[in-house]
């Protein structure tokens, strides 16, 4: 059946919010599947089967297909369009919330190799790829369609204008090759951008060994923060003002001090981040931790706050009245833990008091005002202190989200907490269980 016929038959209304652009060209569908070079030992994961067009081709050539589809309305259609196959399993779930490692064990146990083939929902292409590459090491190959511009970035080579932190994040773990350019007119509805299919093959063995991976990625992200600036100026913005530190390091790795970030290979970035980490490990330095208490970098402490022994602290704020409290979903733009549920939180800025930090964070992320703030618990570890507070807010105020930080926020009842368990940030969940005296 043709795409338009299926849409008519089921009176299906296309949902823009799920990035639904259905492929109509048999030539493109077969080219994608041919590029994967499937055989009867391969298990394929497909993200967003849609009406099942690509799934049909995959199911013919792979041992099994495991699909994640977020849109419940598509399930009866898929049951129909894929009825002739007994090797397809559809899971009705957001891929970013799925436990893919567990699902591979459960549904693809007898597959020797695992590939991903997908016409990805474009609004979350990078979180999907970064999350799977980092967490699901069994996936050996990805044949994935995405927006042309994103494809060019991911495949971007050193010294080109497409090369940036995203190119490095992917090429740190895999080789990337463009397989096919795809015009916009082979989709219903036609997107307003052209597309491309990439082959992403993960390395058999790890290729790069920075001393601290999180610090390496922090350096890479910071290096490309402002395109117009030189590498050194970007590093100064992130790690502190002592220019000589960076100049010495660049000389040591044979780079000009005026070098721009796009001129550095991944190996150069590994050397740079290792040397910077050593230099920053002196007494002068303070840790920066992200809102979950994970270290994301170090900064050189400035004279005005060393006397107070400043280092960045974390505030977790529970906002509740009676049994209701607010949970928020981390934006999919976040590199760390995109799309998971958590409590409201943030870092205390240098020189700032905890209470001011709480008020600021709650205003910035949710646009709410605080009525009452109480400290509940302090958790100390090597490089952070995390304070858990109860914060009461004016519940009648409308929540206005900062979408770069938070994609969704909800008031929930304590009794509903367990429903969120699997997609909740682990430490926050543990704290809430304790806080409300719930059984594990
Ligand atoms: N594979 C179909 C095709 O090529 O015609 C559909 C591709 S369409 C670009 C993207 C698909 O991903 C849609 O079916 C959409 O509902 C689904 N989707 C969007 N967000 C998703 C998510 N977070 N998890 C799983 N599926 C998602």
Short mmCIF file of C-alpha atoms and ligand atoms in Angstrom, two decimals:
data_model
loop_
_atom_site.label_atom_id
_atom_site.label_comp_id
_atom_site.label_asym_id
_atom_site.label_seq_id
_atom_site.Cartn_x
_atom_site.Cartn_y
_atom_site.Cartn_z
CA UNK A 1 0.00 0.00 0.00
CA UNK A 2 1.19 3.52 -0.77
CA UNK A 3 1.89 6.00 2.04
CA UNK A 4 -1.00 8.25 0.98
CA UNK A 5 -3.37 5.27 0.86
CA UNK A 6 -2.41 4.20 4.37
CA UNK A 7 -2.88 7.73 5.69
CA UNK A 8 -6.33 7.87 4.05
CA UNK A 9 -7.41 4.42 5.14
CA UNK A 10 -6.70 5.19 8.79
CA UNK A 11 -7.56 8.88 8.65
CA UNK A 12 -4.22 9.40 10.35
CA UNK A 13 -3.31 12.96 11.29
CA UNK A 14 0.41 13.61 10.96
CA UNK A 15 1.99 14.93 14.15
CA UNK A 16 4.60 17.58 13.60
CA UNK A 17 5.66 17.46 17.25
CA UNK A 18 6.95 13.89 16.72
CA UNK A 19 8.92 14.84 13.61
CA UNK A 20 6.71 12.71 11.36
CA UNK A 21 7.84 12.82 7.74
CA UNK A 22 7.03 9.54 6.06
CA UNK A 23 9.20 8.18 3.26
CA UNK A 24 7.43 7.45 0.01
CA UNK A 25 10.24 6.39 -2.34
CA UNK A 26 10.93 2.69 -2.78
CA UNK A 27 14.28 3.59 -4.27
CA UNK A 28 15.37 5.47 -1.12
CA UNK A 29 13.94 2.82 1.19
CA UNK A 30 15.80 0.03 -0.56
CA UNK A 31 19.00 2.12 -0.79
CA UNK A 32 18.97 2.63 2.98
CA UNK A 33 18.51 -1.04 3.70
CA UNK A 34 21.09 -2.09 1.07
CA UNK A 35 23.62 0.25 2.65
CA UNK A 36 23.27 -1.66 5.91
CA UNK A 37 24.44 -4.93 4.26
CA UNK A 38 22.16 -7.03 6.44
CA UNK A 39 22.27 -10.78 6.84
CA UNK A 40 20.27 -13.37 8.72
CA UNK A 41 22.37 -12.98 11.88
CA UNK A 42 21.74 -9.28 12.32
CA UNK A 43 19.21 -7.83 14.74
CA UNK A 44 18.07 -4.32 13.81
CA UNK A 45 16.81 -1.56 16.06
CA UNK A 46 14.56 0.90 14.27
CA UNK A 47 13.67 4.22 15.89
CA UNK A 48 10.31 5.54 14.76
CA UNK A 49 8.87 2.95 12.34
CA UNK A 50 6.02 5.34 11.51
CA UNK A 51 3.74 3.56 9.01
CA UNK A 52 6.20 0.68 8.67
CA UNK A 53 7.65 1.50 5.24
CA UNK A 54 11.30 1.03 6.19
CA UNK A 55 10.47 -1.75 8.66
CA UNK A 56 9.02 -3.77 5.79
CA UNK A 57 12.34 -3.74 3.95
CA UNK A 58 14.37 -4.40 7.09
CA UNK A 59 12.20 -7.33 8.22
CA UNK A 60 12.85 -9.10 4.90
CA UNK A 61 16.62 -9.03 5.31
CA UNK A 62 17.36 -9.12 9.05
CA UNK A 63 16.91 -11.81 11.65
CA UNK A 64 14.77 -9.61 13.90
CA UNK A 65 13.64 -6.01 14.13
CA UNK A 66 13.05 -4.18 17.38
CA UNK A 67 11.21 -0.88 16.92
CA UNK A 68 10.58 2.02 19.30
CA UNK A 69 7.61 4.17 18.34
CA UNK A 70 6.45 6.99 20.61
CA UNK A 71 3.10 7.59 18.87
CA UNK A 72 0.42 5.21 20.20
CA UNK A 73 -1.90 6.08 17.29
CA UNK A 74 0.51 4.35 14.90
CA UNK A 75 0.31 0.95 16.62
CA UNK A 76 -2.88 -0.35 14.91
CA UNK A 77 -1.50 0.80 11.54
CA UNK A 78 1.79 -1.02 12.11
CA UNK A 79 -0.08 -4.16 13.10
CA UNK A 80 -1.73 -4.06 9.69
CA UNK A 81 1.22 -3.00 7.50
CA UNK A 82 3.62 -5.47 9.15
CA UNK A 83 1.15 -8.34 9.58
CA UNK A 84 3.12 -10.70 7.32
CA UNK A 85 6.22 -10.66 9.55
CA UNK A 86 6.77 -12.58 12.75
CA UNK A 87 10.24 -11.15 13.38
CA UNK A 88 9.17 -7.61 14.30
CA UNK A 89 8.66 -6.36 17.86
CA UNK A 90 7.21 -2.87 18.42
CA UNK A 91 7.73 -1.10 21.74
CA UNK A 92 5.51 1.93 22.32
CA UNK A 93 8.07 4.11 24.07
CA UNK A 94 10.17 7.23 23.76
CA UNK A 95 13.60 5.96 22.65
CA UNK A 96 15.29 8.37 25.06
CA UNK A 97 13.53 6.72 27.98
CA UNK A 98 14.11 3.14 26.87
CA UNK A 99 16.49 0.69 28.51
CA UNK A 100 17.93 -0.42 25.18
CA UNK A 101 20.56 -2.76 26.65
CA UNK A 102 17.89 -4.68 28.51
CA UNK A 103 15.60 -4.78 25.45
CA UNK A 104 18.42 -6.16 23.28
CA UNK A 105 18.92 -8.99 25.77
CA UNK A 106 15.21 -9.65 25.93
CA UNK A 107 14.17 -9.35 22.28
CA UNK A 108 17.35 -9.88 20.24
CA UNK A 109 19.22 -12.49 22.30
CA UNK A 110 20.08 -14.72 19.36
CA UNK A 111 21.34 -11.97 17.05
CA UNK A 112 25.10 -11.94 16.53
CA UNK A 113 25.30 -8.31 15.54
CA UNK A 114 23.11 -5.33 16.33
CA UNK A 115 22.59 -2.45 13.89
CA UNK A 116 20.41 0.63 14.00
CA UNK A 117 18.51 1.63 10.86
CA UNK A 118 16.24 4.65 11.03
CA UNK A 119 14.75 7.67 9.41
CA UNK A 120 15.23 9.62 12.61
CA UNK A 121 12.82 12.15 14.09
CA UNK A 122 14.87 15.26 13.25
CA UNK A 123 14.10 17.22 16.40
CA UNK A 124 16.09 14.75 18.50
CA UNK A 125 18.69 13.35 16.11
CA UNK A 126 21.73 14.24 18.19
CA UNK A 127 20.48 13.22 21.65
CA UNK A 128 19.44 9.86 20.20
CA UNK A 129 22.82 9.21 18.57
CA UNK A 130 24.92 10.51 21.46
CA UNK A 131 22.92 8.54 24.02
CA UNK A 132 23.03 5.28 22.08
CA UNK A 133 26.72 5.63 21.18
CA UNK A 134 27.63 6.24 24.78
CA UNK A 135 25.40 3.70 26.45
CA UNK A 136 24.74 0.84 24.04
CA UNK A 137 28.08 -0.57 23.06
CA UNK A 138 26.60 -3.61 21.30
CA UNK A 139 25.43 -1.50 18.37
CA UNK A 140 28.08 -1.89 15.66
CA UNK A 141 26.61 0.11 12.83
CA UNK A 142 24.06 2.88 12.31
CA UNK A 143 22.46 3.64 8.97
CA UNK A 144 20.52 6.73 9.79
CA UNK A 145 18.77 9.48 7.89
CA UNK A 146 18.79 13.00 9.25
CA UNK A 147 18.75 16.63 8.25
CA UNK A 148 21.55 17.27 5.71
CA UNK A 149 23.09 20.04 7.80
CA UNK A 150 23.36 17.81 10.87
CA UNK A 151 24.78 14.98 8.75
CA UNK A 152 27.49 17.34 7.46
CA UNK A 153 28.41 18.32 11.01
CA UNK A 154 28.60 14.74 12.23
CA UNK A 155 30.79 13.79 9.27
CA UNK A 156 32.77 17.07 9.46
CA UNK A 157 36.54 16.76 9.14
CA UNK A 158 39.19 18.87 10.87
CA UNK A 159 39.80 22.27 9.22
CA UNK A 160 36.38 22.47 7.59
CA UNK A 161 33.59 24.79 8.64
CA UNK A 162 31.34 21.84 9.48
CA UNK A 163 33.76 20.47 12.09
CA UNK A 164 32.64 21.19 15.65
CA UNK A 165 32.07 19.59 19.04
CA UNK A 166 29.38 17.35 17.62
CA UNK A 167 31.73 15.97 14.93
CA UNK A 168 34.18 15.15 17.71
CA UNK A 169 31.55 13.64 20.03
CA UNK A 170 30.59 11.16 17.30
CA UNK A 171 34.02 10.55 15.76
CA UNK A 172 35.45 9.88 19.22
CA UNK A 173 33.53 6.59 19.08
CA UNK A 174 32.90 5.87 15.39
CA UNK A 175 33.78 6.46 11.75
CA UNK A 176 31.22 8.46 9.84
CA UNK A 177 30.53 8.27 6.11
CA UNK A 178 27.80 9.81 3.99
CA UNK A 179 25.90 7.17 2.02
CA UNK A 180 23.19 9.12 0.26
CA UNK A 181 21.75 12.59 -0.21
CA UNK A 182 17.96 12.65 -0.08
CA UNK A 183 15.81 15.45 -1.51
CA UNK A 184 12.86 16.79 0.46
CA UNK A 185 10.22 15.71 -2.06
CA UNK A 186 10.29 12.00 -1.18
CA UNK A 187 8.45 12.52 2.11
CA UNK A 188 4.86 13.13 3.16
CA UNK A 189 4.76 15.86 4.34
CA UNK A 190 7.88 17.31 2.68
CA UNK A 191 10.19 18.75 5.35
CA UNK A 192 11.64 22.18 4.68
CA UNK A 193 15.21 20.85 4.66
CA UNK A 194 17.09 18.29 2.60
CA UNK A 195 18.32 15.08 4.19
CA UNK A 196 21.19 12.63 4.07
CA UNK A 197 21.88 9.09 5.17
CA UNK A 198 25.01 8.39 7.19
CA UNK A 199 26.83 5.18 7.96
CA UNK A 200 28.24 5.36 11.48
CA UNK A 201 30.46 2.40 12.38
CA UNK A 202 31.63 2.12 15.96
CA UNK A 203 35.33 1.33 16.51
CA UNK A 204 36.07 -2.27 17.48
CA UNK A 205 38.48 -0.98 20.08
CA UNK A 206 38.55 2.35 21.88
CA UNK A 207 40.70 4.79 19.87
CA UNK A 208 41.19 7.72 22.24
CA UNK A 209 42.22 7.66 25.87
CA UNK A 210 41.92 11.04 27.59
CA UNK A 211 42.77 10.93 31.30
CA UNK A 212 39.25 12.03 32.16
CA UNK A 213 36.60 11.63 29.53
CA UNK A 214 34.23 14.16 31.09
CA UNK A 215 36.99 16.76 31.14
CA UNK A 216 37.93 16.03 27.52
CA UNK A 217 34.32 16.64 26.44
CA UNK A 218 34.15 19.76 28.56
CA UNK A 219 37.25 21.15 26.82
CA UNK A 220 35.85 20.25 23.39
CA UNK A 221 32.46 21.87 24.08
CA UNK A 222 34.09 24.97 25.50
CA UNK A 223 36.52 25.24 22.59
CA UNK A 224 33.65 25.59 20.11
CA UNK A 225 31.38 27.72 22.32
CA UNK A 226 32.04 30.87 20.32
CA UNK A 227 33.03 30.29 16.76
CA UNK A 228 34.50 33.73 16.17
CA UNK A 229 36.98 33.42 19.02
CA UNK A 230 40.36 31.73 19.04
CA UNK A 231 40.77 28.51 21.00
CA UNK A 232 42.55 30.33 23.82
CA UNK A 233 39.80 32.89 24.24
CA UNK A 234 37.17 30.20 24.43
CA UNK A 235 39.24 28.34 27.04
CA UNK A 236 39.67 31.52 29.07
CA UNK A 237 35.89 31.94 29.18
CA UNK A 238 35.44 28.49 30.60
CA UNK A 239 38.48 27.69 32.72
CA UNK A 240 39.79 31.05 33.85
CA UNK A 241 41.86 34.01 32.80
CA UNK A 242 45.49 32.89 33.01
CA UNK A 243 46.47 33.09 29.35
CA UNK A 244 50.03 31.79 29.92
CA UNK A 245 48.71 28.39 31.00
CA UNK A 246 47.07 27.84 27.62
CA UNK A 247 49.94 29.34 25.66
CA UNK A 248 52.42 26.96 27.33
CA UNK A 249 50.22 23.96 26.61
CA UNK A 250 49.69 24.85 22.97
CA UNK A 251 53.45 25.31 22.51
CA UNK A 252 54.04 21.95 24.13
CA UNK A 253 51.78 20.26 21.59
CA UNK A 254 53.26 22.23 18.69
CA UNK A 255 50.30 24.47 17.95
CA UNK A 256 50.26 28.20 17.36
CA UNK A 257 48.84 30.25 20.21
CA UNK A 258 46.43 31.87 17.76
CA UNK A 259 45.10 28.51 16.62
CA UNK A 260 41.35 28.12 16.05
CA UNK A 261 39.45 25.18 17.47
CA UNK A 262 38.55 23.70 14.08
CA UNK A 263 42.26 23.17 13.36
CA UNK A 264 42.68 20.63 16.18
CA UNK A 265 42.31 16.90 15.56
CA UNK A 266 40.73 14.66 18.20
CA UNK A 267 44.26 13.58 19.22
CA UNK A 268 45.19 17.25 19.70
CA UNK A 269 42.16 17.74 21.94
CA UNK A 270 43.11 14.69 24.00
CA UNK A 271 46.62 16.08 24.54
CA UNK A 272 45.26 19.54 25.28
CA UNK A 273 42.72 18.31 27.83
CA UNK A 274 45.24 16.03 29.58
CA UNK A 275 47.78 18.85 29.97
CA UNK A 276 45.12 21.32 31.05
CA UNK A 277 43.80 18.90 33.61
CA UNK A 278 47.29 18.58 35.10
CA UNK A 279 47.77 22.33 35.26
CA UNK A 280 44.33 22.92 36.71
CA UNK A 281 44.86 20.36 39.44
CA UNK A 282 46.79 22.85 41.51
CA UNK A 283 45.44 24.38 44.74
CA UNK A 284 44.20 27.46 42.94
CA UNK A 285 41.46 25.55 41.25
CA UNK A 286 37.90 24.84 42.10
CA UNK A 287 35.61 22.15 40.78
CA UNK A 288 32.58 22.86 38.72
CA UNK A 289 29.91 20.24 39.01
CA UNK A 290 26.73 19.98 36.99
CA UNK A 291 23.26 19.99 38.51
CA UNK A 292 23.52 16.27 39.25
CA UNK A 293 26.77 16.69 41.11
CA UNK A 294 28.84 15.20 38.33
CA UNK A 295 32.09 17.04 37.78
CA UNK A 296 32.09 18.92 34.51
CA UNK A 297 35.30 20.84 34.84
CA UNK A 298 37.48 23.09 36.89
CA UNK A 299 37.93 26.81 36.98
CA UNK A 300 40.70 28.89 38.34
CA UNK A 301 39.34 30.58 41.42
CA UNK A 302 39.39 34.34 41.28
CA UNK A 303 40.93 36.31 44.11
CA UNK A 304 37.62 37.59 45.40
CA UNK A 305 36.15 34.25 46.36
CA UNK A 306 39.08 32.11 47.48
CA UNK A 307 38.85 33.57 51.00
CA UNK A 308 35.44 31.98 51.39
CA UNK A 309 36.77 28.67 50.11
CA UNK A 310 34.26 28.84 47.30
CA UNK A 311 33.57 25.86 45.22
CA UNK A 312 30.45 25.20 43.27
CA UNK A 313 27.70 23.54 45.24
CA UNK A 314 24.56 21.92 44.08
CA UNK A 315 21.06 22.76 45.12
CA UNK A 316 18.27 20.31 44.64
CA UNK A 317 14.94 21.92 45.32
CA UNK A 318 11.77 19.96 45.95
CA UNK A 319 8.77 22.14 45.41
CA UNK A 320 5.69 20.88 47.16
CA UNK A 321 2.59 21.62 49.05
CA UNK A 322 1.06 18.75 51.02
CA UNK A 323 1.75 15.68 48.92
CA UNK A 324 2.27 17.39 45.62
CA UNK A 325 5.63 18.22 44.22
CA UNK A 326 7.10 19.24 40.94
CA UNK A 327 9.16 17.12 38.63
CA UNK A 328 10.80 18.38 35.49
CA UNK A 329 12.10 16.69 32.39
CA UNK A 330 15.58 17.64 31.30
CA UNK A 331 15.65 19.14 27.86
CA UNK A 332 16.73 16.96 24.97
CA UNK A 333 19.30 19.59 24.11
CA UNK A 334 21.27 18.64 27.23
CA UNK A 335 24.34 16.53 26.60
CA UNK A 336 24.19 14.92 30.06
CA UNK A 337 21.06 12.89 30.76
CA UNK A 338 18.80 14.39 28.10
CA UNK A 339 15.09 13.70 28.47
CA UNK A 340 15.08 12.25 31.97
CA UNK A 341 12.92 13.33 34.91
CA UNK A 342 14.56 15.06 37.83
CA UNK A 343 13.98 17.53 40.61
CA UNK A 344 14.67 21.17 40.01
CA UNK A 345 18.31 21.95 40.63
CA UNK A 346 21.32 24.01 39.79
CA UNK A 347 24.75 25.17 40.70
CA UNK A 348 25.52 27.94 43.13
CA UNK A 349 27.47 30.68 41.43
CA UNK A 350 30.69 31.96 42.83
CA UNK A 351 29.97 34.36 45.72
CA UNK A 352 26.28 33.50 45.80
CA UNK A 353 24.33 32.30 48.87
CA UNK A 354 22.36 29.05 48.60
CA UNK A 355 19.02 30.76 49.18
CA UNK A 356 19.69 33.26 46.42
CA UNK A 357 20.75 30.47 44.12
CA UNK A 358 17.48 28.62 44.78
CA UNK A 359 15.38 31.71 44.07
CA UNK A 360 17.37 32.41 40.92
CA UNK A 361 17.15 28.85 39.58
CA UNK A 362 13.42 28.58 40.22
CA UNK A 363 12.80 31.88 38.51
CA UNK A 364 15.06 31.05 35.55
CA UNK A 365 13.87 27.51 34.91
CA UNK A 366 10.18 27.74 35.86
CA UNK A 367 9.42 31.43 36.33
CA UNK A 368 8.00 30.78 39.83
CA UNK A 369 8.51 32.74 43.08
CA UNK A 370 9.52 31.05 46.33
CA UNK A 371 7.32 31.36 49.44
CA UNK A 372 9.30 29.26 51.89
CA UNK A 373 12.66 27.45 51.76
CA UNK A 374 13.85 24.79 54.23
CA UNK A 375 17.07 22.76 54.22
CA UNK A 376 16.43 19.00 54.47
CA UNK A 377 19.69 17.22 53.91
CA UNK A 378 23.32 17.77 53.05
CA UNK A 379 25.29 15.16 51.16
CA UNK A 380 29.05 15.56 50.93
CA UNK A 381 31.40 13.74 48.63
CA UNK A 382 34.91 14.35 47.36
CA UNK A 383 34.22 17.12 44.91
CA UNK A 384 30.81 18.41 45.78
CA UNK A 385 28.33 19.22 48.44
CA UNK A 386 24.72 18.67 47.54
CA UNK A 387 22.04 20.42 49.53
CA UNK A 388 18.48 19.17 49.35
CA UNK A 389 15.88 21.81 50.10
CA UNK A 390 12.12 21.90 50.35
CA UNK A 391 10.87 24.94 48.52
CA UNK A 392 7.27 26.06 48.60
CA UNK A 393 6.18 28.14 45.66
CA UNK A 394 3.09 30.05 44.77
CA UNK A 395 1.20 27.29 43.02
CA UNK A 396 -1.19 29.68 41.34
CA UNK A 397 1.55 31.23 39.29
CA UNK A 398 1.81 29.81 35.78
CA UNK A 399 4.94 27.82 35.06
CA UNK A 400 6.93 29.20 32.14
CA UNK A 401 9.71 26.85 31.12
CA UNK A 402 13.16 27.67 29.91
CA UNK A 403 13.12 25.12 27.09
CA UNK A 404 16.86 24.91 26.71
CA UNK A 405 16.94 23.50 30.24
CA UNK A 406 13.57 21.88 30.79
CA UNK A 407 11.21 20.34 28.25
CA UNK A 408 8.31 19.59 30.58
CA UNK A 409 7.28 20.16 34.20
CA UNK A 410 4.45 18.55 36.16
CA UNK A 411 2.91 18.61 39.58
CA UNK A 412 2.62 15.04 40.68
CA UNK A 413 1.23 13.30 43.71
CA UNK A 414 3.59 11.25 45.88
CA UNK A 415 1.58 8.13 45.06
CA UNK A 416 2.42 8.55 41.38
CA UNK A 417 6.15 8.81 41.91
CA UNK A 418 6.78 5.13 41.20
CA UNK A 419 5.39 5.47 37.69
CA UNK A 420 8.37 7.64 36.84
CA UNK A 421 10.94 5.45 38.49
CA UNK A 422 12.68 4.05 35.41
CA UNK A 423 13.16 7.39 33.74
CA UNK A 424 14.02 9.34 36.90
CA UNK A 425 17.46 10.51 37.87
CA UNK A 426 18.56 7.80 40.32
CA UNK A 427 19.80 9.93 43.23
CA UNK A 428 16.79 12.25 43.16
CA UNK A 429 14.49 9.25 43.20
CA UNK A 430 16.31 7.79 46.18
CA UNK A 431 16.03 11.08 48.02
CA UNK A 432 12.28 11.37 47.33
CA UNK A 433 11.63 7.83 48.55
CA UNK A 434 13.40 8.70 51.78
CA UNK A 435 11.76 12.11 52.01
CA UNK A 436 8.22 10.81 51.74
CA UNK A 437 9.00 7.65 53.75
CA UNK A 438 7.92 5.41 50.88
CA UNK A 439 8.84 1.76 50.54
CA UNK A 440 11.44 0.97 47.89
N1 LIG B 1 10.30 5.27 9.61
C1 LIG B 1 9.19 6.04 9.08
C2 LIG B 1 9.49 6.45 7.65
O1 LIG B 1 10.67 6.45 7.29
O2 LIG B 1 8.55 6.73 6.90
C3 LIG B 1 8.91 7.29 9.94
C4 LIG B 1 10.05 8.25 10.15
S1 LIG B 1 9.58 9.78 10.90
C5 LIG B 1 10.84 10.85 10.28
C6 LIG B 1 10.04 9.63 12.60
C7 LIG B 1 9.26 8.63 13.42
O3 LIG B 1 9.78 8.64 14.76
C8 LIG B 1 7.78 8.91 13.58
O4 LIG B 1 7.06 7.73 13.39
C9 LIG B 1 7.62 9.41 15.00
O5 LIG B 1 6.34 9.16 15.55
C10 LIG B 1 8.72 8.65 15.71
N2 LIG B 1 9.25 9.30 16.94
C11 LIG B 1 9.35 10.62 17.20
N3 LIG B 1 9.94 10.83 18.39
C12 LIG B 1 10.23 9.60 18.89
C13 LIG B 1 10.83 9.17 20.10
N4 LIG B 1 11.26 10.03 21.02
N5 LIG B 1 10.95 7.84 20.33
C14 LIG B 1 10.50 6.94 19.39
N6 LIG B 1 9.92 7.31 18.23
C15 LIG B 1 9.79 8.62 17.97
#
